[in-house]
PDB file of C-alpha atoms in Angstrom:
ATOM      1  CA  MET A   1      83.491  94.916  96.843  1.00 35.00           C
ATOM      2  CA  GLY A   2      86.874  94.951  98.536  1.00 33.00           C
ATOM      3  CA  GLY A   3      88.709  96.399  95.344  1.00 32.00           C
ATOM      4  CA  ARG A   4      86.384  99.478  95.412  1.00 40.00           C
ATOM      5  CA  LEU A   5      86.985 100.509  99.017  1.00 40.00           C
ATOM      6  CA  ARG A   6      89.121 103.517  99.730  1.00 45.00           C
ATOM      7  CA  GLY A   7      92.471 103.155 101.179  1.00 45.00           C
ATOM      8  CA  ASN A   8      94.443 105.133 103.667  1.00 39.00           C
ATOM      9  CA  TRP A   9      97.346 105.617 101.498  1.00 36.00           C
ATOM     10  CA  LEU A  10      97.781 108.032  98.483  1.00 35.00           C
ATOM     11  CA  GLY A  11      96.058 106.115  95.694  1.00 34.00           C
ATOM     12  CA  GLN A  12      94.757 107.751  92.478  1.00 32.00           C
ATOM     13  CA  LEU A  13      94.577 111.422  92.812  1.00 30.00           C
ATOM     14  CA  GLY A  14      92.817 112.155  89.424  1.00 29.00           C
ATOM     15  CA  ARG A  15      91.335 115.392  88.362  1.00 28.00           C
ATOM     16  CA  ALA A  16      90.882 116.543  91.827  1.00 28.00           C
ATOM     17  CA  LEU A  17      94.610 117.044  92.766  1.00 27.00           C
ATOM     18  CA  ALA A  18      95.130 120.553  91.426  1.00 26.00           C
ATOM     19  CA  ALA A  19      92.273 121.695  93.483  1.00 30.00           C
ATOM     20  CA  VAL A  20      93.381 120.715  96.795  1.00 29.00           C
ATOM     21  CA  TRP A  21      95.229 123.165  99.271  1.00 29.00           C
ATOM     22  CA  ILE A  22      94.964 122.617 102.996  1.00 31.00           C
ATOM     23  CA  GLY A  23      94.432 125.735 104.968  1.00 31.00           C
ATOM     24  CA  TRP A  24      97.129 126.697 107.361  1.00 33.00           C
ATOM     25  CA  ALA A  25      96.999 129.644 109.923  1.00 33.00           C
ATOM     26  CA  GLY A  26     100.828 130.121 109.713  1.00 39.00           C
ATOM     27  CA  GLY A  27     103.913 129.205 111.826  1.00 41.00           C
ATOM     28  CA  SER A  28     107.429 128.093 111.120  1.00 42.00           C
ATOM     29  CA  ALA A  29     108.648 124.542 110.619  1.00 46.00           C
ATOM     30  CA  VAL A  30     111.134 123.380 113.270  1.00 48.00           C
ATOM     31  CA  ILE A  31     113.196 120.176 112.963  1.00 43.00           C
ATOM     32  CA  ALA A  32     112.572 117.958 116.041  1.00 45.00           C
ATOM     33  CA  THR A  33     115.527 116.167 117.539  1.00 40.00           C
ATOM     34  CA  ALA A  34     113.617 112.794 118.158  1.00 38.00           C
ATOM     35  CA  ALA A  35     110.864 110.800 116.359  1.00 41.00           C
ATOM     36  CA  PRO A  36     108.032 109.413 118.276  1.00 41.00           C
ATOM     37  CA  GLU A  37     108.303 105.774 119.050  1.00 41.00           C
ATOM     38  CA  SER A  38     104.792 105.096 117.840  1.00 42.00           C
ATOM     39  CA  PHE A  39     101.507 106.472 117.106  1.00 47.00           C
ATOM     40  CA  SER A  40      97.915 105.125 117.458  1.00 50.00           C
ATOM     41  CA  PRO A  41      95.483 105.487 114.592  1.00 52.00           C
ATOM     42  CA  SER A  42      91.966 106.146 115.228  1.00 59.00           C
ATOM     43  CA  PRO A  43      90.356 102.759 116.377  1.00 68.00           C
ATOM     44  CA  LEU A  44      87.221 103.847 114.753  1.00 83.00           C
ATOM     45  CA  PRO A  45      87.421 103.396 110.823  1.00 87.00           C
ATOM     46  CA  ILE A  46      85.207 104.937 108.304  1.00 89.00           C
ATOM     47  CA  PRO A  47      82.669 102.272 107.417  1.00 92.00           C
ATOM     48  CA  TRP A  48      83.289 102.533 103.572  1.00 91.00           C
ATOM     49  CA  GLU A  49      81.617  99.217 102.763  1.00 91.00           C
ATOM     50  CA  TRP A  50      78.366 100.457 104.398  1.00 92.00           C
ATOM     51  CA  VAL A  51      78.789 103.646 102.303  1.00 92.00           C
ATOM     52  CA  TYR A  52      79.220 101.965  98.967  1.00 91.00           C
ATOM     53  CA  ASP A  53      76.553  99.287  99.750  1.00 93.00           C
ATOM     54  CA  LEU A  54      73.959 102.074 100.335  1.00 93.00           C
ATOM     55  CA  GLN A  55      75.143 103.615  97.093  1.00 93.00           C
ATOM     56  CA  GLU A  56      74.457 100.397  95.034  1.00 94.00           C
ATOM     57  CA  LYS A  57      71.004 100.234  96.668  1.00 94.00           C
ATOM     58  CA  ALA A  58      70.126 103.764  95.668  1.00 93.00           C
ATOM     59  CA  GLN A  59      71.192 102.968  92.076  1.00 93.00           C
ATOM     60  CA  GLU A  60      69.130  99.689  92.064  1.00 94.00           C
ATOM     61  CA  ARG A  61      66.098 101.298  93.334  1.00 92.00           C
ATOM     62  CA  GLN A  62      66.517 104.650  91.486  1.00 93.00           C
ATOM     63  CA  CYS A  63      65.544 106.879  94.530  1.00 92.00           C
ATOM     64  CA  THR A  64      67.373 108.767  97.151  1.00 93.00           C
ATOM     65  CA  LEU A  65      68.178 106.901 100.256  1.00 93.00           C
ATOM     66  CA  VAL A  66      69.272 108.326 103.640  1.00 93.00           C
ATOM     67  CA  GLY A  67      71.586 106.282 105.897  1.00 93.00           C
ATOM     68  CA  LEU A  68      72.328 107.157 109.580  1.00 94.00           C
ATOM     69  CA  LEU A  69      75.252 105.383 111.742  1.00 95.00           C
ATOM     70  CA  ARG A  70      76.082 106.320 115.143  1.00 95.00           C
ATOM     71  CA  SER A  71      79.458 105.556 116.836  1.00 95.00           C
ATOM     72  CA  GLN A  72      79.746 103.960 120.356  1.00 93.00           C
ATOM     73  CA  PRO A  73      80.245 106.721 122.775  1.00 94.00           C
ATOM     74  CA  LEU A  74      83.744 107.730 124.087  1.00 94.00           C
ATOM     75  CA  VAL A  75      83.432 108.536 127.688  1.00 94.00           C
ATOM     76  CA  ALA A  76      85.533 111.283 129.371  1.00 94.00           C
ATOM     77  CA  PRO A  77      87.950 110.543 132.051  1.00 92.00           C
ATOM     78  CA  ASP A  78      85.691 112.027 134.611  1.00 87.00           C
ATOM     79  CA  SER A  79      82.748 110.013 133.460  1.00 90.00           C
ATOM     80  CA  HIS A  80      80.436 113.003 133.512  1.00 91.00           C
ATOM     81  CA  TRP A  81      80.473 113.259 129.624  1.00 94.00           C
ATOM     82  CA  GLN A  82      80.492 111.043 126.664  1.00 95.00           C
ATOM     83  CA  VAL A  83      81.012 112.012 123.039  1.00 96.00           C
ATOM     84  CA  TYR A  84      79.975 110.259 119.938  1.00 96.00           C
ATOM     85  CA  THR A  85      79.582 111.141 116.194  1.00 97.00           C
ATOM     86  CA  ARG A  86      76.645 110.457 113.724  1.00 97.00           C
ATOM     87  CA  LEU A  87      77.216 109.958 110.064  1.00 96.00           C
ATOM     88  CA  ASN A  88      74.534 111.241 107.717  1.00 95.00           C
ATOM     89  CA  TRP A  89      74.618 109.586 104.255  1.00 94.00           C
ATOM     90  CA  VAL A  90      72.412 111.045 101.576  1.00 93.00           C
ATOM     91  CA  VAL A  91      72.818 109.035  98.539  1.00 92.00           C
ATOM     92  CA  THR A  92      71.222 109.310  95.056  1.00 92.00           C
ATOM     93  CA  PRO A  93      71.552 107.094  92.048  1.00 91.00           C
ATOM     94  CA  SER A  94      74.102 109.480  90.541  1.00 87.00           C
ATOM     95  CA  GLY A  95      75.966 110.842  93.730  1.00 87.00           C
ATOM     96  CA  GLY A  96      75.807 111.779  97.463  1.00 91.00           C
ATOM     97  CA  GLN A  97      77.008 113.539 100.367  1.00 93.00           C
ATOM     98  CA  LEU A  98      78.296 111.953 103.622  1.00 95.00           C
ATOM     99  CA  THR A  99      78.473 114.344 106.664  1.00 96.00           C
ATOM    100  CA  SER A 100      78.839 114.145 110.309  1.00 97.00           C
ATOM    101  CA  LEU A 101      77.633 115.606 113.790  1.00 97.00           C
ATOM    102  CA  LEU A 102      79.457 115.544 116.752  1.00 98.00           C
ATOM    103  CA  PHE A 103      77.525 115.131 120.151  1.00 97.00           C
ATOM    104  CA  ALA A 104      78.330 115.542 123.763  1.00 96.00           C
ATOM    105  CA  GLU A 105      76.073 114.036 126.273  1.00 95.00           C
ATOM    106  CA  ASN A 106      76.088 114.873 130.100  1.00 92.00           C
ATOM    107  CA  THR A 107      75.783 111.532 131.643  1.00 92.00           C
ATOM    108  CA  ARG A 108      74.216 112.893 134.757  1.00 90.00           C
ATOM    109  CA  SER A 109      71.580 115.153 133.275  1.00 90.00           C
ATOM    110  CA  ARG A 110      71.154 113.274 129.845  1.00 91.00           C
ATOM    111  CA  SER A 111      71.395 116.730 128.352  1.00 91.00           C
ATOM    112  CA  LEU A 112      72.667 116.554 124.629  1.00 93.00           C
ATOM    113  CA  GLN A 113      74.678 119.264 122.860  1.00 93.00           C
ATOM    114  CA  VAL A 114      75.865 119.531 119.285  1.00 96.00           C
ATOM    115  CA  LEU A 115      79.608 120.347 119.346  1.00 97.00           C
ATOM    116  CA  TYR A 116      80.126 120.491 115.658  1.00 97.00           C
ATOM    117  CA  GLN A 117      78.928 119.632 112.231  1.00 97.00           C
ATOM    118  CA  THR A 118      80.912 119.174 109.122  1.00 95.00           C
ATOM    119  CA  SER A 119      80.114 120.613 105.587  1.00 90.00           C
ATOM    120  CA  VAL A 120      81.167 119.569 102.172  1.00 87.00           C
ATOM    121  CA  ALA A 121      81.477 123.103 100.861  1.00 80.00           C
ATOM    122  CA  GLY A 122      85.186 122.755 100.170  1.00 73.00           C
ATOM    123  CA  GLY A 123      86.900 121.870  96.979  1.00 66.00           C
ATOM    124  CA  THR A 124      85.804 123.729  93.896  1.00 66.00           C
ATOM    125  CA  PRO A 125      82.406 124.818  92.459  1.00 62.00           C
ATOM    126  CA  GLU A 126      82.846 122.530  89.759  1.00 67.00           C
ATOM    127  CA  ASP A 127      84.084 119.411  91.892  1.00 72.00           C
ATOM    128  CA  PRO A 128      82.659 120.041  95.705  1.00 74.00           C
ATOM    129  CA  LEU A 129      83.863 117.658  98.232  1.00 80.00           C
ATOM    130  CA  ASP A 130      81.413 114.784  98.822  1.00 89.00           C
ATOM    131  CA  PHE A 131      82.392 113.452 102.269  1.00 93.00           C
ATOM    132  CA  ALA A 132      83.448 115.113 105.612  1.00 94.00           C
ATOM    133  CA  VAL A 133      83.227 112.836 108.550  1.00 96.00           C
ATOM    134  CA  LEU A 134      84.168 113.164 112.310  1.00 97.00           C
ATOM    135  CA  LEU A 135      85.899 110.417 114.135  1.00 95.00           C
ATOM    136  CA  PRO A 136      86.537 110.652 117.791  1.00 95.00           C
ATOM    137  CA  MET A 137      90.080 109.426 118.655  1.00 95.00           C
ATOM    138  CA  ALA A 138      91.119 109.702 122.317  1.00 94.00           C
ATOM    139  CA  TRP A 139      91.119 111.940 125.464  1.00 95.00           C
ATOM    140  CA  GLN A 140      94.143 113.467 126.856  1.00 94.00           C
ATOM    141  CA  GLU A 141      93.342 114.349 130.499  1.00 91.00           C
ATOM    142  CA  LYS A 142      90.352 116.761 129.869  1.00 93.00           C
ATOM    143  CA  THR A 143      90.793 117.382 126.145  1.00 96.00           C
ATOM    144  CA  LEU A 144      89.146 115.267 123.536  1.00 96.00           C
ATOM    145  CA  LEU A 145      90.921 114.742 120.046  1.00 97.00           C
ATOM    146  CA  VAL A 146      88.577 114.333 116.947  1.00 97.00           C
ATOM    147  CA  LYS A 147      89.646 113.619 113.450  1.00 96.00           C
ATOM    148  CA  GLU A 148      87.799 115.548 110.837  1.00 96.00           C
ATOM    149  CA  SER A 149      88.334 113.711 107.582  1.00 94.00           C
ATOM    150  CA  SER A 150      87.380 115.204 104.203  1.00 92.00           C
ATOM    151  CA  GLY A 151      87.764 114.404 100.361  1.00 89.00           C
ATOM    152  CA  TRP A 152      86.207 112.790  97.239  1.00 87.00           C
ATOM    153  CA  LEU A 153      84.544 109.432  97.561  1.00 84.00           C
ATOM    154  CA  GLN A 154      85.805 108.050  94.165  1.00 76.00           C
ATOM    155  CA  THR A 155      89.558 108.676  94.925  1.00 76.00           C
ATOM    156  CA  ASP A 156      91.863 108.099  97.761  1.00 71.00           C
ATOM    157  CA  LEU A 157      92.574 111.801  98.091  1.00 75.00           C
ATOM    158  CA  SER A 158      91.765 113.066 101.604  1.00 80.00           C
ATOM    159  CA  TRP A 159      93.033 115.380 104.284  1.00 87.00           C
ATOM    160  CA  ASP A 160      92.300 115.602 107.928  1.00 94.00           C
ATOM    161  CA  ARG A 161      92.135 118.307 110.470  1.00 95.00           C
ATOM    162  CA  ALA A 162      92.161 118.066 114.341  1.00 97.00           C
ATOM    163  CA  VAL A 163      89.016 119.017 116.063  1.00 97.00           C
ATOM    164  CA  ILE A 164      89.859 119.666 119.771  1.00 97.00           C
ATOM    165  CA  TRP A 165      87.205 119.909 122.543  1.00 97.00           C
ATOM    166  CA  PRO A 166      87.982 120.694 126.251  1.00 95.00           C
ATOM    167  CA  LEU A 167      85.630 119.350 128.935  1.00 94.00           C
ATOM    168  CA  PRO A 168      83.219 121.882 130.320  1.00 91.00           C
ATOM    169  CA  ALA A 169      84.021 123.518 133.703  1.00 85.00           C
ATOM    170  CA  ASP A 170      80.310 123.081 134.550  1.00 75.00           C
ATOM    171  CA  SER A 171      77.153 121.913 132.878  1.00 64.00           C
ATOM    172  CA  THR A 172      76.046 125.423 131.683  1.00 70.00           C
ATOM    173  CA  GLU A 173      78.986 126.591 129.833  1.00 84.00           C
ATOM    174  CA  ILE A 174      79.944 124.412 126.746  1.00 91.00           C
ATOM    175  CA  PRO A 175      83.137 125.372 125.331  1.00 94.00           C
ATOM    176  CA  PRO A 176      83.496 125.414 121.511  1.00 95.00           C
ATOM    177  CA  VAL A 177      85.652 123.159 119.493  1.00 96.00           C
ATOM    178  CA  GLN A 178      89.145 124.348 118.257  1.00 96.00           C
ATOM    179  CA  ILE A 179      90.315 123.489 114.707  1.00 96.00           C
ATOM    180  CA  TRP A 180      94.035 122.740 114.167  1.00 96.00           C
ATOM    181  CA  ASP A 181      95.059 122.485 110.501  1.00 93.00           C
ATOM    182  CA  PRO A 182      98.175 120.567 109.238  1.00 92.00           C
ATOM    183  CA  PRO A 183     100.743 122.535 107.234  1.00 88.00           C
ATOM    184  CA  PRO A 184      99.977 122.766 103.506  1.00 84.00           C
ATOM    185  CA  ALA A 185     100.205 119.552 101.310  1.00 77.00           C
ATOM    186  CA  LEU A 186      98.813 118.934  97.839  1.00 76.00           C
ATOM    187  CA  ALA A 187      97.898 115.253  98.150  1.00 77.00           C
ATOM    188  CA  TYR A 188      97.493 113.933 101.366  1.00 81.00           C
ATOM    189  CA  ALA A 189      97.133 114.620 105.322  1.00 90.00           C
ATOM    190  CA  GLU A 190      96.180 112.207 107.950  1.00 91.00           C
ATOM    191  CA  LEU A 191      95.637 112.761 111.577  1.00 94.00           C
ATOM    192  CA  LEU A 192      97.372 109.914 113.548  1.00 93.00           C
ATOM    193  CA  GLY A 193      96.623 110.942 117.070  1.00 94.00           C
ATOM    194  CA  TRP A 194      98.186 112.811 120.007  1.00 95.00           C
ATOM    195  CA  ASP A 195     101.860 113.407 119.880  1.00 94.00           C
ATOM    196  CA  PRO A 196     103.613 111.195 122.433  1.00 92.00           C
ATOM    197  CA  GLU A 197     106.775 113.248 122.378  1.00 92.00           C
ATOM    198  CA  ALA A 198     104.750 116.484 123.364  1.00 93.00           C
ATOM    199  CA  ARG A 199     101.502 116.935 125.432  1.00 93.00           C
ATOM    200  CA  GLY A 200      99.034 119.046 123.842  1.00 94.00           C
ATOM    201  CA  ARG A 201     100.246 118.469 120.272  1.00 96.00           C
ATOM    202  CA  VAL A 202      98.965 116.307 117.501  1.00 96.00           C
ATOM    203  CA  LEU A 203     100.637 114.063 114.804  1.00 95.00           C
ATOM    204  CA  PHE A 204     100.000 114.337 110.992  1.00 94.00           C
ATOM    205  CA  ALA A 205     101.262 112.492 108.157  1.00 92.00           C
ATOM    206  CA  VAL A 206     101.414 114.767 105.220  1.00 91.00           C
ATOM    207  CA  ALA A 207     102.602 114.295 101.401  1.00 89.00           C
ATOM    208  CA  ASP A 208     102.692 116.637  98.385  1.00 86.00           C
ATOM    209  CA  SER A 209     102.600 113.871  95.491  1.00 80.00           C
ATOM    210  CA  LEU A 210     101.361 110.452  94.733  1.00 69.00           C
ATOM    211  CA  GLY A 211     104.937 108.712  95.012  1.00 77.00           C
ATOM    212  CA  GLU A 212     106.051 110.702  98.001  1.00 82.00           C
ATOM    213  CA  MET A 213     106.352 108.791 101.407  1.00 86.00           C
ATOM    214  CA  PRO A 214     104.526 110.880 104.070  1.00 89.00           C
ATOM    215  CA  ARG A 215     106.489 113.375 106.441  1.00 91.00           C
ATOM    216  CA  LEU A 216     105.370 113.118 110.104  1.00 93.00           C
ATOM    217  CA  VAL A 217     104.696 116.488 111.748  1.00 94.00           C
ATOM    218  CA  SER A 218     103.447 117.661 114.954  1.00 96.00           C
ATOM    219  CA  VAL A 219     101.097 120.456 115.261  1.00 96.00           C
ATOM    220  CA  GLY A 220      99.838 122.535 118.324  1.00 94.00           C
ATOM    221  CA  SER A 221      97.583 125.488 119.041  1.00 92.00           C
ATOM    222  CA  ASP A 222     100.676 127.812 118.572  1.00 88.00           C
ATOM    223  CA  GLY A 223     100.800 127.225 114.762  1.00 84.00           C
ATOM    224  CA  GLN A 224     104.343 125.784 114.981  1.00 90.00           C
ATOM    225  CA  VAL A 225     105.090 122.763 113.064  1.00 92.00           C
ATOM    226  CA  LEU A 226     107.727 120.299 114.327  1.00 94.00           C
ATOM    227  CA  LEU A 227     109.018 117.870 111.811  1.00 92.00           C
ATOM    228  CA  ARG A 228     109.167 114.361 113.547  1.00 91.00           C
ATOM    229  CA  ALA A 229     110.365 112.183 110.741  1.00 87.00           C
ATOM    230  CA  PRO A 230     111.135 113.047 107.171  1.00 86.00           C
ATOM    231  CA  ALA A 231     109.392 110.051 105.806  1.00 81.00           C
ATOM    232  CA  VAL A 232     107.287 107.327 107.171  1.00 80.00           C
ATOM    233  CA  PRO A 233     105.163 104.371 106.057  1.00 79.00           C
ATOM    234  CA  LEU A 234     101.715 104.304 107.337  1.00 70.00           C
ATOM    235  CA  PRO A 235      99.646 101.351 108.360  1.00 64.00           C
ATOM    236  CA  GLN A 236      96.665 100.266 106.088  1.00 64.00           C
ATOM    237  CA  THR A 237      93.233 100.512 107.974  1.00 63.00           C
ATOM    238  CA  ALA A 238      90.551  98.200 106.800  1.00 64.00           C
ATOM    239  CA  SER A 239      86.896  99.219 106.272  1.00 66.00           C
ATOM    240  CA  SER A 240      84.799  97.959 109.197  1.00 72.00           C
ATOM    241  CA  LEU A 241      81.336  98.345 110.943  1.00 82.00           C
ATOM    242  CA  GLU A 242      83.071  97.834 114.199  1.00 84.00           C
ATOM    243  CA  GLY A 243      82.302 100.665 116.736  1.00 87.00           C
ATOM    244  CA  TRP A 244      79.255 101.720 114.749  1.00 92.00           C
ATOM    245  CA  GLN A 245      75.549 101.022 115.248  1.00 89.00           C
ATOM    246  CA  PRO A 246      72.540 101.843 112.902  1.00 86.00           C
ATOM    247  CA  VAL A 247      70.250 104.664 113.976  1.00 86.00           C
ATOM    248  CA  MET A 248      67.499 103.396 111.803  1.00 77.00           C
ATOM    249  CA  ALA A 249      66.296 100.466 110.088  1.00 73.00           C
ATOM    250  CA  GLU A 250      66.457  99.752 106.220  1.00 76.00           C
ATOM    251  CA  PRO A 251      66.548 103.127 104.514  1.00 78.00           C
ATOM    252  CA  LEU A 252      63.260 104.166 102.684  1.00 77.00           C
ATOM    253  CA  CYS A 253      63.157 105.813  99.317  1.00 83.00           C
ATOM    254  CA  HIS A 254      62.614 109.516  99.218  1.00 76.00           C
ATOM    255  CA  GLN A 255      61.481 111.625  96.148  1.00 68.00           C
ATOM    256  CA  SER A 256      63.658 114.628  97.191  1.00 70.00           C
ATOM    257  CA  ARG A 257      67.341 114.785  96.595  1.00 66.00           C
ATOM    258  CA  PHE A 258      67.924 116.943  99.778  1.00 61.00           C
ATOM    259  CA  GLY A 259      70.146 119.236  97.779  1.00 65.00           C
ATOM    260  CA  VAL A 260      72.373 116.598  96.511  1.00 73.00           C
ATOM    261  CA  LYS A 261      73.332 116.980  92.810  1.00 64.00           C
TER     262      LYS A 261
END
């Protein structure tokens, strides 16, 4: 099992490499004078072992299975809100789609809001994406940082976007999320967390080719890209169910493929 699991490094790009281009709103690159001392990867790993185990079961049972996992809530500093994500894994004997919903719950009224939903509509018509997941990372004062990670299940090719959500001023007006993209990169983009050198900015590691060491860059709402370090090694993050809890018991067989090819 362990040899099949996706890594967080560049890995095999395969036929999908030419199709990838990360959208970027614009902005000029600026060389920063100092590199950050450290960064904190998301403490919530994608549970790849659960993903592939369910895929095996769908192949063995020759039917469509639906798996649901919910992350542990990430409580806001004011304790009035907590945010969590739910993974929706629809898997057939020949493929699957892994998507996410981001929820915010008011801890006083218990009202629940859907903040954001991922889509696997990216890629190309011949080779659409098959996963897009949301991983809550950390609060910075009254602002939440969430990683949106998308890609293809059978390769290590993936890229991230930063999903930003400010706390509501009151319980009736729920602000929409903001999406911050990394600069264009052909092979790899990973969101690492808040930038410790500049409040209100986030760190990405990006690379253009299989053999290239990632560049560490800082991105903010202004679209300006700051180069923090020309090349940096990244830590490996193991697959784990830590921080996740099942929403349902053993998945049941479905006749419908729920739109999955």
